[in-house]
mmCIF file of C-alpha atoms in Angstrom:
data_model
loop_
_atom_site.group_PDB
_atom_site.id
_atom_site.type_symbol
_atom_site.label_atom_id
_atom_site.label_comp_id
_atom_site.label_asym_id
_atom_site.label_seq_id
_atom_site.Cartn_x
_atom_site.Cartn_y
_atom_site.Cartn_z
ATOM 1 C CA MET A 1 -62.848 -26.460 -13.527
ATOM 2 C CA ALA A 2 -64.774 -23.372 -14.674
ATOM 3 C CA SER A 3 -68.525 -23.787 -15.018
ATOM 4 C CA PRO A 4 -69.882 -23.572 -18.603
ATOM 5 C CA ASN A 5 -72.249 -20.711 -17.646
ATOM 6 C CA LYS A 6 -69.427 -18.599 -16.247
ATOM 7 C CA LYS A 7 -68.744 -15.560 -18.417
ATOM 8 C CA LYS A 8 -65.060 -15.351 -19.387
ATOM 9 C CA THR A 9 -63.880 -11.778 -19.142
ATOM 10 C CA THR A 10 -60.460 -10.363 -18.549
ATOM 11 C CA LYS A 11 -59.816 -6.850 -17.290
ATOM 12 C CA THR A 12 -58.275 -5.117 -20.240
ATOM 13 C CA SER A 13 -57.138 -1.618 -19.382
ATOM 14 C CA TRP A 14 -54.628 -0.081 -17.018
ATOM 15 C CA GLU A 15 -57.289 2.391 -15.813
ATOM 16 C CA GLU A 16 -59.431 -0.399 -14.339
ATOM 17 C CA ASP A 17 -56.412 -1.551 -12.373
ATOM 18 C CA GLN A 18 -55.275 1.620 -10.568
ATOM 19 C CA THR A 19 -55.725 0.425 -6.961
ATOM 20 C CA PHE A 20 -53.437 -2.598 -7.325
ATOM 21 C CA GLU A 21 -55.277 -4.178 -4.335
ATOM 22 C CA GLY A 22 -52.717 -3.446 -1.603
ATOM 23 C CA GLY A 23 -49.597 -3.851 -3.673
ATOM 24 C CA LYS A 24 -50.319 -7.346 -4.983
ATOM 25 C CA ILE A 25 -50.526 -9.000 -8.362
ATOM 26 C CA ILE A 26 -53.637 -11.153 -8.239
ATOM 27 C CA VAL A 27 -54.409 -13.853 -10.799
ATOM 28 C CA ARG A 28 -57.867 -15.428 -10.550
ATOM 29 C CA GLY A 29 -59.069 -18.433 -12.517
ATOM 30 C CA ALA A 30 -55.988 -19.057 -14.687
ATOM 31 C CA ARG A 31 -56.519 -21.894 -17.186
ATOM 32 C CA THR A 32 -53.653 -21.289 -19.605
ATOM 33 C CA HIS A 33 -52.245 -24.581 -20.991
ATOM 34 C CA ASN A 34 -52.114 -27.050 -18.081
ATOM 35 C CA LEU A 35 -53.194 -24.613 -15.326
ATOM 36 C CA LYS A 36 -56.459 -25.741 -13.772
ATOM 37 C CA ASP A 37 -58.439 -22.662 -12.679
ATOM 38 C CA ILE A 38 -55.785 -21.511 -10.186
ATOM 39 C CA THR A 39 -55.795 -18.305 -8.149
ATOM 40 C CA VAL A 40 -52.571 -16.757 -6.793
ATOM 41 C CA GLU A 41 -51.554 -13.531 -5.051
ATOM 42 C CA MET A 42 -47.994 -12.214 -5.329
ATOM 43 C CA PRO A 43 -46.465 -9.098 -3.726
ATOM 44 C CA ARG A 44 -45.566 -6.280 -6.119
ATOM 45 C CA GLY A 45 -41.994 -5.003 -6.167
ATOM 46 C CA LYS A 46 -40.521 -8.204 -4.710
ATOM 47 C CA MET A 47 -38.447 -11.031 -6.143
ATOM 48 C CA ILE A 48 -40.794 -13.952 -6.719
ATOM 49 C CA ALA A 49 -39.735 -17.540 -7.437
ATOM 50 C CA ILE A 50 -42.197 -19.955 -9.005
ATOM 51 C CA THR A 51 -41.070 -23.513 -8.309
ATOM 52 C CA GLY A 52 -42.443 -26.983 -8.942
ATOM 53 C CA PRO A 53 -41.856 -30.213 -10.829
ATOM 54 C CA SER A 54 -41.581 -30.363 -14.588
ATOM 55 C CA GLY A 55 -44.955 -29.884 -16.269
ATOM 56 C CA SER A 56 -46.612 -28.293 -13.231
ATOM 57 C CA GLY A 57 -47.385 -25.024 -15.027
ATOM 58 C CA LYS A 58 -44.585 -22.709 -13.864
ATOM 59 C CA SER A 59 -43.910 -21.329 -17.356
ATOM 60 C CA SER A 60 -47.623 -21.306 -18.158
ATOM 61 C CA LEU A 61 -48.245 -19.056 -15.150
ATOM 62 C CA ALA A 62 -45.184 -16.812 -15.482
ATOM 63 C CA PHE A 63 -44.783 -16.411 -19.242
ATOM 64 C CA ASP A 64 -48.025 -17.471 -20.901
ATOM 65 C CA THR A 65 -50.402 -15.874 -18.371
ATOM 66 C CA ILE A 66 -48.872 -13.023 -16.337
ATOM 67 C CA PHE A 67 -46.275 -11.779 -18.827
ATOM 68 C CA ALA A 68 -48.564 -12.292 -21.832
ATOM 69 C CA GLU A 69 -51.341 -10.230 -20.216
ATOM 70 C CA GLY A 70 -48.919 -7.481 -19.111
ATOM 71 C CA GLN A 71 -47.475 -7.228 -22.597
ATOM 72 C CA ARG A 72 -50.914 -7.368 -24.232
ATOM 73 C CA ARG A 73 -52.181 -4.533 -22.019
ATOM 74 C CA TYR A 74 -49.110 -2.468 -22.773
ATOM 75 C CA VAL A 75 -49.514 -2.929 -26.534
ATOM 76 C CA GLU A 76 -53.229 -2.129 -26.200
ATOM 77 C CA SER A 77 -52.343 1.196 -24.544
ATOM 78 C CA LEU A 78 -50.292 2.297 -27.572
ATOM 79 C CA SER A 79 -51.719 4.437 -30.322
ATOM 80 C CA PRO A 80 -53.470 2.678 -33.220
ATOM 81 C CA TYR A 81 -50.607 3.795 -35.459
ATOM 82 C CA ALA A 82 -47.998 2.078 -33.253
ATOM 83 C CA ARG A 83 -50.155 -1.049 -32.837
ATOM 84 C CA GLN A 84 -50.361 -1.602 -36.597
ATOM 85 C CA PHE A 85 -46.684 -2.650 -36.591
ATOM 86 C CA LEU A 86 -47.185 -5.229 -33.824
ATOM 87 C CA ASN A 87 -48.882 -8.612 -33.897
ATOM 88 C CA LYS A 88 -52.319 -8.843 -32.293
ATOM 89 C CA MET A 89 -51.865 -10.564 -28.967
ATOM 90 C CA GLN A 90 -54.290 -13.159 -27.630
ATOM 91 C CA LYS A 91 -55.763 -12.813 -24.145
ATOM 92 C CA PRO A 92 -54.624 -15.588 -21.821
ATOM 93 C CA ASP A 93 -57.362 -17.921 -20.531
ATOM 94 C CA VAL A 94 -57.900 -16.255 -17.141
ATOM 95 C CA ASP A 95 -60.850 -14.699 -15.300
ATOM 96 C CA GLU A 96 -58.979 -11.692 -13.920
ATOM 97 C CA ILE A 97 -55.483 -10.327 -13.434
ATOM 98 C CA SER A 98 -55.069 -7.210 -11.312
ATOM 99 C CA GLY A 99 -52.108 -5.192 -10.066
ATOM 100 C CA LEU A 100 -50.189 -5.753 -13.270
ATOM 101 C CA SER A 101 -47.609 -3.322 -14.649
ATOM 102 C CA PRO A 102 -45.983 -3.321 -18.093
ATOM 103 C CA ALA A 103 -43.713 -6.356 -18.153
ATOM 104 C CA ILE A 104 -40.391 -7.506 -19.565
ATOM 105 C CA SER A 105 -39.655 -11.204 -19.890
ATOM 106 C CA ILE A 106 -36.189 -12.727 -20.029
ATOM 107 C CA ASP A 107 -36.256 -16.396 -20.937
ATOM 108 C CA GLN A 108 -33.186 -18.254 -19.698
ATOM 109 C CA LYS A 109 -32.729 -19.854 -23.127
ATOM 110 C CA SER A 110 -32.373 -16.482 -24.852
ATOM 111 C CA ALA A 111 -29.903 -15.023 -22.353
ATOM 112 C CA SER A 112 -26.555 -13.969 -23.720
ATOM 113 C CA ARG A 113 -23.597 -16.168 -22.906
ATOM 114 C CA ASN A 114 -21.496 -13.061 -22.308
ATOM 115 C CA PRO A 115 -20.505 -12.988 -18.605
ATOM 116 C CA ARG A 116 -20.678 -9.170 -18.655
ATOM 117 C CA SER A 117 -24.347 -9.127 -19.706
ATOM 118 C CA THR A 118 -26.881 -7.720 -17.262
ATOM 119 C CA VAL A 119 -30.670 -7.592 -17.239
ATOM 120 C CA ALA A 120 -30.398 -4.047 -18.625
ATOM 121 C CA THR A 121 -28.146 -5.043 -21.540
ATOM 122 C CA ILE A 122 -30.162 -8.174 -22.404
ATOM 123 C CA THR A 123 -33.439 -6.219 -22.469
ATOM 124 C CA GLU A 124 -31.739 -3.341 -24.330
ATOM 125 C CA ILE A 125 -32.949 -0.837 -21.740
ATOM 126 C CA TYR A 126 -29.399 0.095 -20.666
ATOM 127 C CA ASP A 127 -28.971 2.949 -23.164
ATOM 128 C CA TYR A 128 -32.366 4.402 -22.247
ATOM 129 C CA LEU A 129 -31.500 4.298 -18.537
ATOM 130 C CA ARG A 130 -28.252 6.162 -19.243
ATOM 131 C CA ILE A 131 -30.230 8.888 -21.015
ATOM 132 C CA VAL A 132 -32.765 9.116 -18.173
ATOM 133 C CA TYR A 133 -30.074 9.419 -15.500
ATOM 134 C CA ALA A 134 -28.123 11.960 -17.559
ATOM 135 C CA ARG A 135 -31.226 14.111 -18.106
ATOM 136 C CA ILE A 136 -32.871 14.017 -14.691
ATOM 137 C CA GLY A 137 -29.856 13.309 -12.506
ATOM 138 C CA GLN A 138 -28.133 16.101 -10.610
ATOM 139 C CA PRO A 139 -24.313 15.865 -10.619
ATOM 140 C CA TYR A 140 -22.278 16.872 -7.565
ATOM 141 C CA CYS A 141 -18.591 17.663 -7.202
ATOM 142 C CA LEU A 142 -17.144 14.773 -5.211
ATOM 143 C CA ASP A 143 -14.350 16.943 -3.754
ATOM 144 C CA VAL A 144 -16.452 19.689 -2.155
ATOM 145 C CA ASP A 145 -19.966 18.145 -2.282
ATOM 146 C CA VAL A 146 -21.433 21.077 -4.204
ATOM 147 C CA ARG A 147 -24.066 20.747 -6.931
ATOM 148 C CA ILE A 148 -22.549 21.228 -10.383
ATOM 149 C CA GLN A 149 -24.413 23.860 -12.353
ATOM 150 C CA LYS A 150 -24.213 25.547 -15.713
ATOM 151 C CA LEU A 151 -22.298 28.857 -15.670
ATOM 152 C CA SER A 152 -22.102 31.666 -18.202
ATOM 153 C CA GLN A 153 -18.772 32.768 -19.687
ATOM 154 C CA ASP A 154 -18.788 35.874 -17.471
ATOM 155 C CA GLU A 155 -19.356 33.778 -14.337
ATOM 156 C CA ILE A 156 -16.497 31.439 -15.276
ATOM 157 C CA LEU A 157 -14.180 34.395 -15.953
ATOM 158 C CA GLY A 158 -15.091 35.907 -12.576
ATOM 159 C CA ILE A 159 -14.308 32.643 -10.759
ATOM 160 C CA VAL A 160 -10.943 32.271 -12.550
ATOM 161 C CA LEU A 161 -9.940 35.901 -11.831
ATOM 162 C CA LYS A 162 -10.950 35.537 -8.163
ATOM 163 C CA SER A 163 -8.930 32.326 -7.939
ATOM 164 C CA ILE A 164 -5.854 34.025 -9.446
ATOM 165 C CA GLU A 165 -6.290 36.995 -7.136
ATOM 166 C CA ASP A 166 -6.585 34.756 -4.061
ATOM 167 C CA SER A 167 -3.559 32.745 -5.198
ATOM 168 C CA GLU A 168 -1.451 35.914 -5.623
ATOM 169 C CA VAL A 169 -2.443 37.149 -2.148
ATOM 170 C CA LYS A 170 -1.477 33.797 -0.583
ATOM 171 C CA THR A 171 1.840 33.765 -2.461
ATOM 172 C CA ALA A 172 2.587 37.342 -1.383
ATOM 173 C CA THR A 173 1.866 36.583 2.282
ATOM 174 C CA LYS A 174 4.038 33.469 2.198
ATOM 175 C CA LYS A 175 6.959 35.535 0.920
ATOM 176 C CA GLN A 176 6.560 38.011 3.795
ATOM 177 C CA THR A 177 6.873 35.358 6.515
ATOM 178 C CA GLU A 178 9.816 33.235 7.440
ATOM 179 C CA LYS A 179 10.314 30.458 9.967
ATOM 180 C CA VAL A 180 13.163 30.767 12.443
ATOM 181 C CA MET A 181 13.605 27.731 14.700
ATOM 182 C CA GLY A 182 10.003 26.646 13.952
ATOM 183 C CA ILE A 183 8.532 30.092 14.719
ATOM 184 C CA GLU A 184 6.975 32.255 12.001
ATOM 185 C CA VAL A 185 8.545 35.682 11.837
ATOM 186 C CA SER A 186 7.131 38.452 9.638
ATOM 187 C CA LYS A 187 9.557 40.610 7.671
#
């Protein structure tokens, strides 16, 4: 249990959290709901499972502490104009959380019953990802493994004329040769 003289402060900005302490999310002194001043370290960028019996504080840690603080920090980083349209978010009862990134939470109760749903479609980030990949991605021709690039009308015309010219030369040379008993003979 936290001592009564202990000052309750939570790191509040992304700038204070730039080091991410070796790639870990660190929660110190979490007391949200039925959590009793717990401290945990979790690796960043990994799949993490929080398990335990009913009422042990799994949801309190995942949703009401870690996710709530990540979302609160994200909203706090928005402009005052954008924040006016959002509800003020309460800080979770925790001494410190470090290594936190903006967070998305998907509660299993709210998941779509559509078997074709993915994390991207449920969180509505799918359309944004398509735009990002279309804008920053670099397409390649799968047949010849050459980067596809924008061409002017003159460049396209030049390529088409060269292709026709090459095709006519190949056709003309084919007409000049003939196979006799499997041997090519020129006329």
